[in-house]
XYZ file of C-alpha atoms in Angstrom:
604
model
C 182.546 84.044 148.294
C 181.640 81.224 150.368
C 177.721 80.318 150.873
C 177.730 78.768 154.383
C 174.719 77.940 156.494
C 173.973 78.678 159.930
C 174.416 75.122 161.724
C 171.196 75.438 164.165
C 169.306 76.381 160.878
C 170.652 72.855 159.565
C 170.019 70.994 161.764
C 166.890 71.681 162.881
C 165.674 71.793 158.889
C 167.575 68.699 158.035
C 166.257 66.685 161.043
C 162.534 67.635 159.696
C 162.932 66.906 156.245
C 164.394 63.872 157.348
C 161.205 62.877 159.315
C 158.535 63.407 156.697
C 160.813 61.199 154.620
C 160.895 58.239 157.133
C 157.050 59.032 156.926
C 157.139 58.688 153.384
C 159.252 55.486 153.470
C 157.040 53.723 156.301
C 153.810 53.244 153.923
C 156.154 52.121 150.842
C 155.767 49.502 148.360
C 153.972 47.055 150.005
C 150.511 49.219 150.946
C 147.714 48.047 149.740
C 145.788 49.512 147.012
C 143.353 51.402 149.511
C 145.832 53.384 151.242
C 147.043 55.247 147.561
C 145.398 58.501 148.950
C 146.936 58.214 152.151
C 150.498 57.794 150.463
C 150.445 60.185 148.454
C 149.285 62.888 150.990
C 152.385 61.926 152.695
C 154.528 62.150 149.629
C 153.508 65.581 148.672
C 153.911 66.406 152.798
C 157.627 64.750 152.346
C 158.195 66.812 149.326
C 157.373 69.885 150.779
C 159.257 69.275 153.738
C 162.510 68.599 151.551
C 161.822 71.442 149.339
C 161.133 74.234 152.309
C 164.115 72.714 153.963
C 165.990 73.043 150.784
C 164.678 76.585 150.101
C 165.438 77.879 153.713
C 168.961 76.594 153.445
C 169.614 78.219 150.431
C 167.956 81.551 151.540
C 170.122 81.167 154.539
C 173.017 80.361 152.634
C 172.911 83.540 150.625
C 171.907 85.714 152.924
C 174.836 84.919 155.392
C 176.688 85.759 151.959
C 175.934 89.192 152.413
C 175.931 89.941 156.488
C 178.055 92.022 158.039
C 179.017 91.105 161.755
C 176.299 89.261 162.537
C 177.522 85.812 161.945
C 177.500 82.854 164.000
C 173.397 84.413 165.395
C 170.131 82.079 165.546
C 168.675 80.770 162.816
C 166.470 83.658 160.110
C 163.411 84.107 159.636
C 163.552 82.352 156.248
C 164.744 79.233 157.887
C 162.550 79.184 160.795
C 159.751 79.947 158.189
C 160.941 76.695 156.412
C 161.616 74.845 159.270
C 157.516 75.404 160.751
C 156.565 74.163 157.127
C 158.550 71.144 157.259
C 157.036 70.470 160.541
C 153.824 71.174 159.424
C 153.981 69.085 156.394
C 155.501 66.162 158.577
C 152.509 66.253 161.017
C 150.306 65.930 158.122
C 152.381 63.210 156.636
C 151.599 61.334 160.497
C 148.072 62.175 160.201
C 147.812 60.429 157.329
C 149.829 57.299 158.042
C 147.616 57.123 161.611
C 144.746 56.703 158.737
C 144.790 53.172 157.202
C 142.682 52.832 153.820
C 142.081 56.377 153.052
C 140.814 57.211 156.133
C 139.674 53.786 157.303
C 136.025 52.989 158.458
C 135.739 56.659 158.182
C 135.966 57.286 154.261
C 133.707 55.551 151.717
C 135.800 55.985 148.499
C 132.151 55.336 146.558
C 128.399 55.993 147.097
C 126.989 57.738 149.803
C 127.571 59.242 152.518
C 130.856 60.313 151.979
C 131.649 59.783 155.581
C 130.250 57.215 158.348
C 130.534 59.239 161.058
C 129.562 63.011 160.829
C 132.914 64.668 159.956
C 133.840 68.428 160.400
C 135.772 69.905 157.294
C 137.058 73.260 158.525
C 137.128 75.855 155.130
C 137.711 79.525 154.646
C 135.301 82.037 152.892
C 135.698 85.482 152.099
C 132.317 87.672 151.619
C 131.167 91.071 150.941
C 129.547 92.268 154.412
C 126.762 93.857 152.411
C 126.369 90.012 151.273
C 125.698 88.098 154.581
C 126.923 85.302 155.224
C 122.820 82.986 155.256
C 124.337 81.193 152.016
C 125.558 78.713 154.733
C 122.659 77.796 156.064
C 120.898 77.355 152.524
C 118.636 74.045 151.853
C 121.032 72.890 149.274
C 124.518 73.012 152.150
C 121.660 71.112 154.761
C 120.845 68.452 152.124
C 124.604 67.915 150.639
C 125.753 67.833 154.916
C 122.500 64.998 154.859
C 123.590 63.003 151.952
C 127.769 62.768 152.712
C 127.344 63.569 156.590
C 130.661 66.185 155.588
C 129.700 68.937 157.425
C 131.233 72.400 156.430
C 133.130 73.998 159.449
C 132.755 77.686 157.537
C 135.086 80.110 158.871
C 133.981 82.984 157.272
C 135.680 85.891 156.864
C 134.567 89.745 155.370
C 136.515 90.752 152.139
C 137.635 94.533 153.785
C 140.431 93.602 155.693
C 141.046 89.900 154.750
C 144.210 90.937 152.974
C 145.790 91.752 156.088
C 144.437 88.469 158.078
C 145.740 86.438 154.572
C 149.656 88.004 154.989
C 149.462 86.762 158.826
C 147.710 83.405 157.862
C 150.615 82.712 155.352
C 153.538 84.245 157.894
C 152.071 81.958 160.774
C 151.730 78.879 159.057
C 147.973 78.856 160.480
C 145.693 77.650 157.544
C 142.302 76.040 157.374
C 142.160 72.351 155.651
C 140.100 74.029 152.822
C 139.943 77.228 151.551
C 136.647 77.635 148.959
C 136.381 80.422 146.878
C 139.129 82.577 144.327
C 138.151 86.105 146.344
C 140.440 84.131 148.638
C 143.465 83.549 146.812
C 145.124 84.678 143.562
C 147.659 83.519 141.688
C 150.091 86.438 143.622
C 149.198 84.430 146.759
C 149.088 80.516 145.773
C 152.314 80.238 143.309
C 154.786 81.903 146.415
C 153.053 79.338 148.783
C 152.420 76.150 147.175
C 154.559 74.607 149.738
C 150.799 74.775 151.741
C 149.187 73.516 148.866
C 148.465 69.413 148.047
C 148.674 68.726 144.571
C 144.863 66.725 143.544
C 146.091 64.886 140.242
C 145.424 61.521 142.018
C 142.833 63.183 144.247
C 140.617 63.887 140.999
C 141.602 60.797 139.340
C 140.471 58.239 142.236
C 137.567 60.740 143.664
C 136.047 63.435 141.699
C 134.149 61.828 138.764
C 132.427 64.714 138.417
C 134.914 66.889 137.812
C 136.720 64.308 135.284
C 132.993 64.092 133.491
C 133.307 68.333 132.944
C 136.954 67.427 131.825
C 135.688 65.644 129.135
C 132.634 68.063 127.503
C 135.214 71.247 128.081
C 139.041 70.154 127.638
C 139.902 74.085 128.103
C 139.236 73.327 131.713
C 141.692 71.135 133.336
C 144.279 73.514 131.150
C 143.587 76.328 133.098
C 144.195 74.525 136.867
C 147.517 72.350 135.277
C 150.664 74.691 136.434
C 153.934 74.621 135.012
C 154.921 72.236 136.874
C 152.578 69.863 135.559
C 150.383 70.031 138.976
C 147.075 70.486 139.766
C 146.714 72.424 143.129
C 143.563 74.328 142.731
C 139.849 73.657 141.656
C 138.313 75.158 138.652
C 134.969 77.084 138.111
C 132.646 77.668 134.796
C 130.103 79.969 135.401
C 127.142 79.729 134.320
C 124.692 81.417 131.773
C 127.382 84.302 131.367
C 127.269 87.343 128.986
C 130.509 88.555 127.112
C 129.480 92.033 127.639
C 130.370 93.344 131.668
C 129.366 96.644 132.802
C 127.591 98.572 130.312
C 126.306 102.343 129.699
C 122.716 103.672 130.651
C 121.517 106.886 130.454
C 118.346 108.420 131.639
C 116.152 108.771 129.038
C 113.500 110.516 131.035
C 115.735 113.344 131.766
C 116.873 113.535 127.691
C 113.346 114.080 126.909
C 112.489 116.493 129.534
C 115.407 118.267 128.005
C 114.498 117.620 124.264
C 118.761 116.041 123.858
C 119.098 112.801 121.892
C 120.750 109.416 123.226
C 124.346 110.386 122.493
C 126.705 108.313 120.271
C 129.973 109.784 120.619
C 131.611 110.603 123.557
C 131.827 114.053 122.427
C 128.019 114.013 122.545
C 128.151 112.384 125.849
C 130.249 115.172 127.102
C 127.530 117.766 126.167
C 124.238 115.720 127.464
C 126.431 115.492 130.595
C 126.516 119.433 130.807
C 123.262 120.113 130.052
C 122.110 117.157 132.792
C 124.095 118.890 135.306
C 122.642 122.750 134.119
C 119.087 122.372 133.316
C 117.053 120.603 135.995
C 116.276 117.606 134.387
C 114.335 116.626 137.404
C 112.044 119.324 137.346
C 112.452 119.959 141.214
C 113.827 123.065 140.698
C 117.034 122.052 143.056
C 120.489 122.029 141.623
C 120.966 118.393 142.873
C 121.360 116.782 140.125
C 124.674 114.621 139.422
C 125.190 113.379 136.122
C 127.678 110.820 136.718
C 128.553 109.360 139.977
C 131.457 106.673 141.059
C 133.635 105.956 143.427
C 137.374 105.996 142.718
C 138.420 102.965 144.547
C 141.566 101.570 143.527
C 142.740 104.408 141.881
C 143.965 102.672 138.513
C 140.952 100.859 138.007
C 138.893 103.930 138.543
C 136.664 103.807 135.856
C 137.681 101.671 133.775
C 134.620 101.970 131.730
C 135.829 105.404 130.338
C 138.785 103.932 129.656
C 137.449 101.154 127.517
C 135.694 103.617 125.846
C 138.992 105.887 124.688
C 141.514 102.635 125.414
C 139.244 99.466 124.364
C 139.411 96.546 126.927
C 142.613 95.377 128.984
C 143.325 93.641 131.795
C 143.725 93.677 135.589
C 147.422 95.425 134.964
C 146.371 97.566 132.672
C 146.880 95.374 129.788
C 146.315 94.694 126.195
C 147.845 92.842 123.240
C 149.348 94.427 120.629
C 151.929 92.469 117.543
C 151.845 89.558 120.153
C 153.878 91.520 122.872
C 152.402 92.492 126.409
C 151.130 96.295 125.940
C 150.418 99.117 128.834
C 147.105 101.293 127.887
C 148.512 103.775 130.880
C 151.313 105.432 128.441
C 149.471 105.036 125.380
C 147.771 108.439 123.794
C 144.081 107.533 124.124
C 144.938 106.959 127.918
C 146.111 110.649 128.221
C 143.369 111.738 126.045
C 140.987 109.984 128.495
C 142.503 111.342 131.749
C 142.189 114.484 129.946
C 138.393 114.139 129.508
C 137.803 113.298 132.927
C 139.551 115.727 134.461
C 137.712 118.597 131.909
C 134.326 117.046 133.312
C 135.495 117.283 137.019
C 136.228 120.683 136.708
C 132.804 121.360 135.372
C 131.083 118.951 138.413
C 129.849 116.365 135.681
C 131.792 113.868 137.437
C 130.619 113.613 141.185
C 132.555 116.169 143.423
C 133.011 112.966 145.898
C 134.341 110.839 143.694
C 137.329 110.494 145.317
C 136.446 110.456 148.839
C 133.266 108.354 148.851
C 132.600 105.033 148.934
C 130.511 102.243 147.423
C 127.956 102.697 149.804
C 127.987 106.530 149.640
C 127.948 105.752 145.891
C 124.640 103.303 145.599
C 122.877 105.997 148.008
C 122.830 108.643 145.807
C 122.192 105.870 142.765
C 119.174 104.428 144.781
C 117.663 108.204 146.238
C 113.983 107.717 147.505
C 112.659 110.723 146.973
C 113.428 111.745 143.587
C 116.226 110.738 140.946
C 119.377 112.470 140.722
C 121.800 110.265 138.315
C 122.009 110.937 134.556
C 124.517 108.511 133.654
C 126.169 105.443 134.534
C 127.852 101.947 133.994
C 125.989 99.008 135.325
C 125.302 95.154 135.604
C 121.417 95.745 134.911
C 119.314 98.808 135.460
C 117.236 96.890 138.330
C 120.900 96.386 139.986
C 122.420 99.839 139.614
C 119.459 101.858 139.489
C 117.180 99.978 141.499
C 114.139 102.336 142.496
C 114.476 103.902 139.231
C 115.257 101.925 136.467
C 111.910 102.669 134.563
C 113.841 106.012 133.659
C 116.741 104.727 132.312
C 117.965 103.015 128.935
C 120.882 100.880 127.774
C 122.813 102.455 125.411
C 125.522 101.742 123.136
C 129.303 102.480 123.964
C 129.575 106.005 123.103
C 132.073 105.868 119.925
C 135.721 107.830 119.913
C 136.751 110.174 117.459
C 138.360 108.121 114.697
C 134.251 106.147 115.655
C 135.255 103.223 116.790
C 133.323 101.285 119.735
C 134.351 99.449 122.745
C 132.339 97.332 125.257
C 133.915 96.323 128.549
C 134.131 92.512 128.252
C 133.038 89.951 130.679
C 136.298 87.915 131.979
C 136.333 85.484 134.709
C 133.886 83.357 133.935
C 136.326 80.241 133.352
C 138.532 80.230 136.240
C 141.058 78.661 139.530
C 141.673 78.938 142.851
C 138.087 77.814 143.723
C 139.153 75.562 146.199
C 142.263 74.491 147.318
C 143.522 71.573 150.378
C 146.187 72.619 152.526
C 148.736 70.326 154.042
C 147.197 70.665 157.286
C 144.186 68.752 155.832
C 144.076 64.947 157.923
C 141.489 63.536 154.887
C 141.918 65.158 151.600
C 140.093 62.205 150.033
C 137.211 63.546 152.159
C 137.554 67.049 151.135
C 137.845 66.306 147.439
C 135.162 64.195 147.292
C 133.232 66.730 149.105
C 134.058 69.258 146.227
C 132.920 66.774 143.713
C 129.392 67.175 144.682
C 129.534 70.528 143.175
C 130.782 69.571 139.447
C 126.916 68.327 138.634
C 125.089 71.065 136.535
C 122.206 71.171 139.097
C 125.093 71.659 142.015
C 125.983 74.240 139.921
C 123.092 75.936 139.059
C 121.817 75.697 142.785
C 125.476 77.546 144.220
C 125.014 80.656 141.685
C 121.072 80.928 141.863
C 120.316 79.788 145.085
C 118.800 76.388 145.873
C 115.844 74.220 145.071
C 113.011 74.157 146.986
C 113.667 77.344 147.830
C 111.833 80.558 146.644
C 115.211 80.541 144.421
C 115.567 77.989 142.484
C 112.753 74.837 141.167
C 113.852 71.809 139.059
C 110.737 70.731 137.218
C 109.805 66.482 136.578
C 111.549 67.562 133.380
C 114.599 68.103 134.728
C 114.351 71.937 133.882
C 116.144 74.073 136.102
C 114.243 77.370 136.662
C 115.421 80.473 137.933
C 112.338 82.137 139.906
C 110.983 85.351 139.301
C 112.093 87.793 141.990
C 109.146 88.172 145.150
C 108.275 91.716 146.735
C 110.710 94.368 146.067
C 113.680 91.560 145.841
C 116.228 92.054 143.051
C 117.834 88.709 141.870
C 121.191 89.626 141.317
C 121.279 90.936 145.313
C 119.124 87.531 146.329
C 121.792 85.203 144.596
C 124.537 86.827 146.513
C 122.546 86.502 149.472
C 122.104 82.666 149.200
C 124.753 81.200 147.297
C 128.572 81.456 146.936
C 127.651 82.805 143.242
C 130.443 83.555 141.121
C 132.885 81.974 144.064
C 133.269 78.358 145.197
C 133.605 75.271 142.475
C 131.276 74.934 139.886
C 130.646 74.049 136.180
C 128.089 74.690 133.731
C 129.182 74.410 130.178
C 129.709 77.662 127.757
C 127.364 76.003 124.876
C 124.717 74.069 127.359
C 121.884 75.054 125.338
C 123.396 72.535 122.555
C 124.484 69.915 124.514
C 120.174 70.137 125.730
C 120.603 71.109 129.311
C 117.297 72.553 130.235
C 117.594 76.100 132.186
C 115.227 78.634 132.197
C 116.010 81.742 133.138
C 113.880 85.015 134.363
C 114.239 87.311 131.293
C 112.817 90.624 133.518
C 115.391 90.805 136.185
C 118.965 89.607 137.157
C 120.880 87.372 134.518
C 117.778 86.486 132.101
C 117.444 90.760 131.937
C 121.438 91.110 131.327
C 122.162 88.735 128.643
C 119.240 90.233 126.677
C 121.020 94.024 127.474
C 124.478 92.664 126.744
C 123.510 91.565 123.306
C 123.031 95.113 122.710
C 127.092 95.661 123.632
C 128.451 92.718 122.072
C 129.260 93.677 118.413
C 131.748 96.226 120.023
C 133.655 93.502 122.072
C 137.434 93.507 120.967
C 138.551 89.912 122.452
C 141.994 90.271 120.120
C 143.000 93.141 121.754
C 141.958 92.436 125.548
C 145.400 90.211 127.232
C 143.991 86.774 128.640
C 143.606 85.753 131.721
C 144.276 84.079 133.661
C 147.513 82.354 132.177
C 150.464 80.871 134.697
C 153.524 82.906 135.359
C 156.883 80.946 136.649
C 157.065 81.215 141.063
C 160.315 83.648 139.923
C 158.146 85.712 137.044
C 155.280 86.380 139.842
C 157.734 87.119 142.887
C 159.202 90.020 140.304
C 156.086 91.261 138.845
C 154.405 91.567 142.893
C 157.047 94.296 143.048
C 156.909 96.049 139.758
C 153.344 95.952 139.971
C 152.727 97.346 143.730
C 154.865 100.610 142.627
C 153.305 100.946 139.052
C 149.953 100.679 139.765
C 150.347 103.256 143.246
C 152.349 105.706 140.916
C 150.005 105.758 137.932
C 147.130 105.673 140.182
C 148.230 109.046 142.226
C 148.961 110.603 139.342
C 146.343 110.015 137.478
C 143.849 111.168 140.479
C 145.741 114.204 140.800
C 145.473 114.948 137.252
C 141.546 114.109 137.226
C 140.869 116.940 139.948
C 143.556 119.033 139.703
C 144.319 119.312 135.972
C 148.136 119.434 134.805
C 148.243 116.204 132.127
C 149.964 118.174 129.578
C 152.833 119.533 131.651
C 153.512 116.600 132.995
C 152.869 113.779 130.781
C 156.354 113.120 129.623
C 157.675 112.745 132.927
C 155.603 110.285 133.970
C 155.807 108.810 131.003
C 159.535 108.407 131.619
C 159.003 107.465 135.422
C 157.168 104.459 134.515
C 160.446 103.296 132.308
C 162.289 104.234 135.208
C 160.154 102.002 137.117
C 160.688 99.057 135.467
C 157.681 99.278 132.710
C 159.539 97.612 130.433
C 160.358 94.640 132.354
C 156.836 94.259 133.315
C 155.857 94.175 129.886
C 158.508 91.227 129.082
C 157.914 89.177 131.767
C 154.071 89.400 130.738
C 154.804 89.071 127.376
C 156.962 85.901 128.228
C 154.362 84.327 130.101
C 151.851 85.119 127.307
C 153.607 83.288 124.462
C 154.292 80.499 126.771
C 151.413 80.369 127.554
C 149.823 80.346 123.802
């Protein structure tokens, strides 16, 4: 069969490519040292250019291969997709050539500011609604725009239907210069678009000391941003003052001793406190309103997954775990069945909220957070103060109710190393601006200040000692909300070693609310945390593994997610287990679990 490619396509791709080259040629061997960033902006703009052009002629190539009548018709999408990036990337590759020395009298590659003339860095953040977006106008963003006269162009955007504005950002070509945060971007989004992406090797050699500095005290960190191809195209974060244990269970312990029940340790138990929470007026109102465990389904495979930890143990976003070194699914395995089973049994008997599946978060924290009187029995949670917050005096961490054969499981805490915290686009005019910008954030008081809120502040204080103190909450704030509310918290790049308490970083933390409250509760839930069993993250998959697994993974999360919902309120797990069992293979199951497995010992 012969591959042949649409001429206009050619051309027009060809002609491009060939521009960002001549781009690339015109700052060649004779710069001088200061205009390194500048070149190399323009070499990974040339790059792309060739490679989209490449790519689109290809694509073209084979899919004239397969066309009926069509033949000799404009350029495809695919090529005109290529042809806008290697457009795109040659404009940048201009913009930086128009910019002698790094960005001439503009950029100061050392000391302060950053910038000599106020410059606007245009960046896109995703937030929770229920989260505002005042983080933006915090003391610590006024003093950083102060000191390197960078000032953050936020283009903010809310997290419920930023999937949809992502797809068209990507299919238009129309990117910020910065995008700051990993809600943003995944993996599933970055690796099929790096093409958009600079890589910031020489970026972080030449400009982020900071960064390098973190490098150095944890080694596991520039690991996790270095892709395959030996790259760097994202930012990392290290979180601070994490625990290992996530969500955990409380119970209300006013409502077992009204009832005379003890704190149950088996999830047999639980099953029967549940009944007898839902049948005896534990509230003493004499109203059948009480609701012994509420939720909201949300993604329907990741309903829950506290109850499946507790029959499954931990796994990952895709339903993971490891077992004999191979990539294993908990959502054909028998304690998955037997779990689905046990949900369904207490749905049936209203133990499980009748709304679960049509209510939402909000819906959800209502009934949690009722004024008048309290109507939950049981739950999963951060903290009490965060999930039960006009009633935590009632409740009680517990441990992980145990399975039959008694074993434990805690949910664990992942995420707390991790990419895609900020990334530069090729439509960026000064990355050596923008990384040097991110920089600022790699210093553990940056740090501390964009997870806590700032200094100064009724957040934050940083003592003569240098002791960085989290506040005590005022009025009826909680902390965990009040962080949200004033710093990027777990988004946006950061660092804050895992063992800072040897290394003699002084941080004092607020042991009766927020994060000081939940690493005393986790220690409760960490003896039962099964890290051997739990499949890491995150780990790099191959552009080809992660274009294949976007597919497999869209149908075998919707299908086990259906079925599993219907099974939960409608019953019928027994009938039909085997056939969905065999679905699944049908599916491709199995070749989801190699190409995870393959990326996992690649990856070891």
């Amino acid at each position: 069969m012969i591959r042949r490619i649409k001429k206009p396509a050619a051309c027009l791709i060809m002609a491009l490519a060939m521009i960002a080259a001549c781009l690339l040629a015109a700052c060649g061997g004779s710069a001088p040292a200061a205009t390194t960033t500048a070149a190399a902006t323009q070499a990974a703009a040339a790059t792309t250019a060739a490679a989209a052009a490449e790519a689109g002629a290809d694509a073209d190539a084979d899919a004239d291969a397969d066309e009926d009548s069509e033949g000799d018709e404009a350029p495809t999408t695919t090529a005109a997709a290529a042809a806008t990036t290697a457009a795109a990337a040659a404009t940048t590759a201009a913009a930086a050539q128009d910019t002698p020395s790094g960005g001439g009298e503009l950029f100061n590659p050392t000391g302060m500011p950053i910038t000599n003339e106020p410059y606007t860095l245009d960046m896109l953040h995703v937030r929770n609604q229920t989260q505002g977006d005042d983080y933006q106008y915090n003391i610590f963003f006024e003093k950083l725009q102060a000191e390197t006269n960078v000032i953050p162009g936020w283009i903010t955007m809310w997290n419920t239907d930023f999937p949809e504005k992502r797809a068209i950002m990507f299919a238009s070509g129309d990117l910020p210069s910065v995008i700051f945060g990993a809600n943003n971007m995944s993996d599933n989004e970055i690796l099929p678009n790096l093409h958009y992406f600079i890589p910031l090797n020489d970026l972080i050699e030449q400009y982020m000391p900071n960064l390098m500095a973190a490098f150095e005290v944890e080694p596991g960190l520039r690991d996790v941003i270095t892709y395959l191809d030996g790259n760097i195209y994202t930012l990392p974060r290290r979180l601070p003052a994490r625990p290992q244990c996530s969500f955990q269970p409380y119970i209300n312990k006013q409502w077992l001793d009204t009832l005379g029940l003890e704190i149950p340790q088996t999830i047999d138990e639980l099953y029967e406190v549940l009944k007898e929470f839902k049948n005896g007026d534990p509230n003493r109102n004499g109203i059948a309103d009480e609701i012994p465990y509420t939720s909201s389904a949300g993604n329907a495979f990741f309903m829950n997954g506290q109850f499946v930890t507790l029959f499954c143990g931990p796994y990952s976003g895709d339903g993971l775990q490891v077992v004999n070194e191979r990539a294993s699914f908990v959502g054909i395995s028998d304690d998955f069945r037997e779990c689905i089973a046990w949900m369904a049994k207490c749905f049936s008997e209203g133990l499980i909220d009748n709304e679960y599946f049509t209510q939402d978060s909000t819906l959800e924290n209502a009934k949690r957070q009722n004024e008048e009187i309290c109507i939950s029995g049981f739950n999963f949670g951060w903290t009490l103060n965060a999930t039960f917050p006009n009633w935590a005096d009632q409740f009680e961490t517990i441990l992980p109710p145990a399975r039959a054969d008694g074993k434990r499981y805690s949910t664990i805490q992942t995420g707390n190393m991790n990419r895609n915290e900020f990334e530069i686009t090729i439509f960026c005019e000064h990355p050596e601006i923008a990384a040097r910008w991110a920089d600022q954030f790699y210093t553990y008081e940056a740090s501390v200040q964009n997870f806590w809120g700032p200094f100064d502040d009724h957040c934050m204080e940083l003592r003569d000692d240098g002791t960085m103190v989290v506040l005590p909450p005022s009025g009826d704030e909680n902390l965990d909300y009040r962080s949200w509310w004033y710093s990027p918290r777990d988004f946006g790049p950061k660092f804050f070693p895992l063992n800072w308490q040897e290394l003699g970083i002084k941080l004092e933390l607020f042991e009766g609310d927020g994060d000081g409250l939940k690493l005393q509760a986790s220690l409760m839930n960490d003896p039962y945390l099964d890290f051997d069993l739990l499949f890491p993250t995150p780990i790099f998959y191959t552009i080809e593994q992660t274009t294949e697994l976007a597919t497999l993974r869209t149908d075998i999360r919707t299908f086990v997610g259906t079925t599993t919902a219907k099974w939960i309120s409608s019953g019928g797990i027994d009938a039909e287990w085997d056939g969905y069992v065999n679905q699944l293979r049908a599916m491709g199951l199995e070749r989801f679990l190699d190409i995870h497995t393959e990326a996992y010992l690649a990856n070891k």
